[in-house]
Amino acid sequence: RAGETALQAFFDLAALFGGGRERGVLALQTHRPQHRLLAAIKSFDYRKAYDTELEERKKFRYPPFCQLLRISATAASAGEAKSRAAELAAKLRGVLPAEVQLIGPTAALTDQVRGRTRYSLLLKFSHKEVLDTTAFRKIVSAADLDPDPLANW
């Protein structure tokens, strides 16, 4: 998602600076000049960037080629939050089909919210994957669920 966001921002800035009577210069500084998206930026080829991003998402099973569900455990301390998330992960591994990929626990990007620490798990599964929702709900009843985690990452 970071590449997609950066690409969109760069194209927006290029339109802003290059759209008037006087042409502006927009410089891009990077540690990775060979990055695949930079070639699309240099040539202003939005379609190439889109196709490349879609290929990557398909290769690594990210939306729109799968579904994601983020599960967050919160606690007063980082150790307690991590422990709760690890406990959730262990329980989930017992009920999730083998095809469902469980990633984490990891500290959430915004790990401190209102004085509480958050640790997250991420589930990746295909659109046709069937989850045992009864067992799943019992395990995650005290956790926060986010069916659109990419909107906040």
Short mmCIF file of C-alpha atoms in Angstrom, two decimals:
data_model
loop_
_atom_site.label_atom_id
_atom_site.label_comp_id
_atom_site.label_asym_id
_atom_site.label_seq_id
_atom_site.Cartn_x
_atom_site.Cartn_y
_atom_site.Cartn_z
CA ARG A 1 0.00 0.00 0.00
CA ALA A 2 2.85 2.41 0.66
CA GLY A 3 3.98 2.30 -2.95
CA GLU A 4 0.45 2.85 -4.19
CA THR A 5 -0.02 5.83 -1.86
CA ALA A 6 3.37 7.32 -2.82
CA LEU A 7 2.60 6.91 -6.51
CA GLN A 8 -0.75 8.65 -6.20
CA ALA A 9 0.75 11.49 -4.17
CA PHE A 10 3.55 11.98 -6.69
CA PHE A 11 1.15 12.06 -9.65
CA ASP A 12 -1.05 14.55 -7.77
CA LEU A 13 1.94 16.79 -7.02
CA ALA A 14 3.19 16.53 -10.59
CA ALA A 15 -0.21 17.66 -11.87
CA LEU A 16 -0.23 20.53 -9.39
CA PHE A 17 3.26 21.79 -10.24
CA GLY A 18 3.22 20.99 -13.94
CA GLY A 19 -0.33 21.99 -14.82
CA GLY A 20 0.02 25.79 -15.04
CA ARG A 21 1.68 28.16 -17.48
CA GLU A 22 5.01 27.95 -15.72
CA ARG A 23 6.51 24.51 -15.54
CA GLY A 24 7.74 23.43 -12.14
CA VAL A 25 10.31 20.85 -11.16
CA LEU A 26 9.44 18.01 -8.85
CA ALA A 27 12.39 16.12 -7.36
CA LEU A 28 12.16 12.67 -5.87
CA GLN A 29 14.79 11.47 -3.42
CA THR A 30 15.07 7.76 -2.68
CA HIS A 31 17.34 5.08 -1.27
CA ARG A 32 16.01 2.62 -3.85
CA PRO A 33 16.24 4.20 -7.32
CA GLN A 34 15.73 0.77 -8.92
CA HIS A 35 12.28 0.33 -7.32
CA ARG A 36 9.67 -0.84 -9.84
CA LEU A 37 7.30 2.05 -9.13
CA LEU A 38 9.95 4.68 -9.82
CA ALA A 39 10.12 3.58 -13.46
CA ALA A 40 6.39 4.25 -13.73
CA ILE A 41 6.77 7.62 -12.01
CA LYS A 42 9.61 8.68 -14.33
CA SER A 43 7.55 7.87 -17.40
CA PHE A 44 4.22 9.01 -15.87
CA ASP A 45 2.83 5.61 -16.78
CA TYR A 46 -0.01 5.14 -14.32
CA ARG A 47 -1.28 2.01 -16.10
CA LYS A 48 2.12 0.31 -15.82
CA ALA A 49 2.24 1.12 -12.11
CA TYR A 50 -1.29 -0.23 -11.64
CA ASP A 51 -0.52 -3.46 -13.51
CA THR A 52 2.73 -3.94 -11.57
CA GLU A 53 1.00 -3.40 -8.23
CA LEU A 54 -1.76 -5.83 -9.19
CA GLU A 55 0.83 -8.48 -10.12
CA GLU A 56 2.51 -8.06 -6.73
CA ARG A 57 -0.78 -8.37 -4.89
CA LYS A 58 -1.66 -11.53 -6.77
CA LYS A 59 1.80 -13.03 -6.19
CA PHE A 60 1.68 -12.44 -2.41
CA ARG A 61 -2.08 -12.98 -1.98
CA TYR A 62 -3.21 -9.50 -1.00
CA PRO A 63 -6.52 -7.80 -1.83
CA PRO A 64 -8.28 -8.00 -4.17
CA PHE A 65 -7.05 -11.60 -4.41
CA CYS A 66 -7.81 -12.47 -0.80
CA GLN A 67 -9.54 -11.15 2.29
CA LEU A 68 -7.80 -9.71 5.33
CA LEU A 69 -8.97 -9.52 8.91
CA ARG A 70 -6.98 -7.76 11.61
CA ILE A 71 -7.49 -8.84 15.20
CA SER A 72 -6.14 -6.53 17.91
CA ALA A 73 -5.49 -7.29 21.57
CA THR A 74 -5.07 -4.36 23.95
CA ALA A 75 -3.72 -4.12 27.48
CA ALA A 76 -2.18 -1.64 29.89
CA SER A 77 1.37 -2.91 29.21
CA ALA A 78 3.16 -4.04 26.06
CA GLY A 79 4.03 -7.40 27.61
CA GLU A 80 0.44 -8.11 28.54
CA ALA A 81 -0.88 -7.07 25.09
CA LYS A 82 1.70 -9.26 23.34
CA SER A 83 0.84 -12.16 25.62
CA ARG A 84 -2.89 -11.79 24.90
CA ALA A 85 -2.26 -11.64 21.16
CA ALA A 86 -0.01 -14.73 21.33
CA GLU A 87 -2.71 -16.57 23.28
CA LEU A 88 -5.30 -15.60 20.65
CA ALA A 89 -2.96 -16.82 17.89
CA ALA A 90 -2.44 -20.18 19.58
CA LYS A 91 -6.18 -20.70 20.01
CA LEU A 92 -6.94 -19.61 16.44
CA ARG A 93 -4.41 -22.03 15.00
CA GLY A 94 -6.50 -24.81 16.52
CA VAL A 95 -9.69 -23.82 14.66
CA LEU A 96 -8.55 -22.16 11.44
CA PRO A 97 -8.32 -24.17 8.23
CA ALA A 98 -4.76 -24.82 7.05
CA GLU A 99 -5.30 -22.51 4.04
CA VAL A 100 -5.78 -19.48 6.29
CA GLN A 101 -2.51 -17.65 6.89
CA LEU A 102 -2.08 -16.21 10.39
CA ILE A 103 0.53 -13.45 10.65
CA GLY A 104 1.70 -12.10 13.98
CA PRO A 105 1.42 -11.12 16.70
CA THR A 106 3.15 -7.83 15.95
CA ALA A 107 2.99 -4.43 17.59
CA ALA A 108 0.31 -2.35 15.88
CA LEU A 109 1.52 0.60 13.81
CA THR A 110 -0.22 2.91 16.26
CA ASP A 111 0.58 0.74 19.23
CA GLN A 112 -0.51 3.22 21.91
CA VAL A 113 -4.16 4.26 21.98
CA ARG A 114 -5.54 6.07 25.03
CA GLY A 115 -2.75 4.76 27.24
CA ARG A 116 -3.22 1.14 26.18
CA THR A 117 -0.86 -0.93 24.04
CA ARG A 118 -2.09 -2.85 20.99
CA TYR A 119 -0.74 -5.99 19.35
CA SER A 120 -2.26 -7.30 16.14
CA LEU A 121 -2.79 -10.52 14.24
CA LEU A 122 -3.58 -10.56 10.54
CA LEU A 123 -5.58 -13.32 8.88
CA LYS A 124 -5.26 -13.80 5.12
CA PHE A 125 -7.76 -16.09 3.44
CA SER A 126 -9.32 -16.63 0.05
CA HIS A 127 -12.75 -15.32 -0.81
CA LYS A 128 -14.12 -18.85 -0.88
CA GLU A 129 -12.61 -19.90 2.46
CA VAL A 130 -15.22 -20.95 5.02
CA LEU A 131 -14.45 -20.17 8.65
CA ASP A 132 -16.12 -21.83 11.63
CA THR A 133 -17.62 -18.61 12.92
CA THR A 134 -18.94 -20.09 16.16
CA ALA A 135 -15.51 -21.24 17.34
CA PHE A 136 -13.89 -18.12 15.91
CA ARG A 137 -16.23 -15.76 17.80
CA LYS A 138 -15.65 -17.57 21.09
CA ILE A 139 -11.90 -17.10 20.74
CA VAL A 140 -11.89 -13.46 19.64
CA SER A 141 -14.82 -12.20 21.72
CA ALA A 142 -12.62 -9.82 23.75
CA ALA A 143 -10.55 -8.60 20.79
CA ASP A 144 -11.14 -5.83 18.27
CA LEU A 145 -11.84 -6.98 14.70
CA ASP A 146 -11.08 -4.86 11.64
CA PRO A 147 -12.35 -6.33 8.34
CA ASP A 148 -10.60 -3.58 6.34
CA PRO A 149 -7.11 -3.35 7.87
CA LEU A 150 -5.52 -1.78 4.80
CA ALA A 151 -7.58 1.35 5.37
CA ASN A 152 -5.63 2.02 8.57
CA TRP A 153 -2.14 0.62 7.78
#
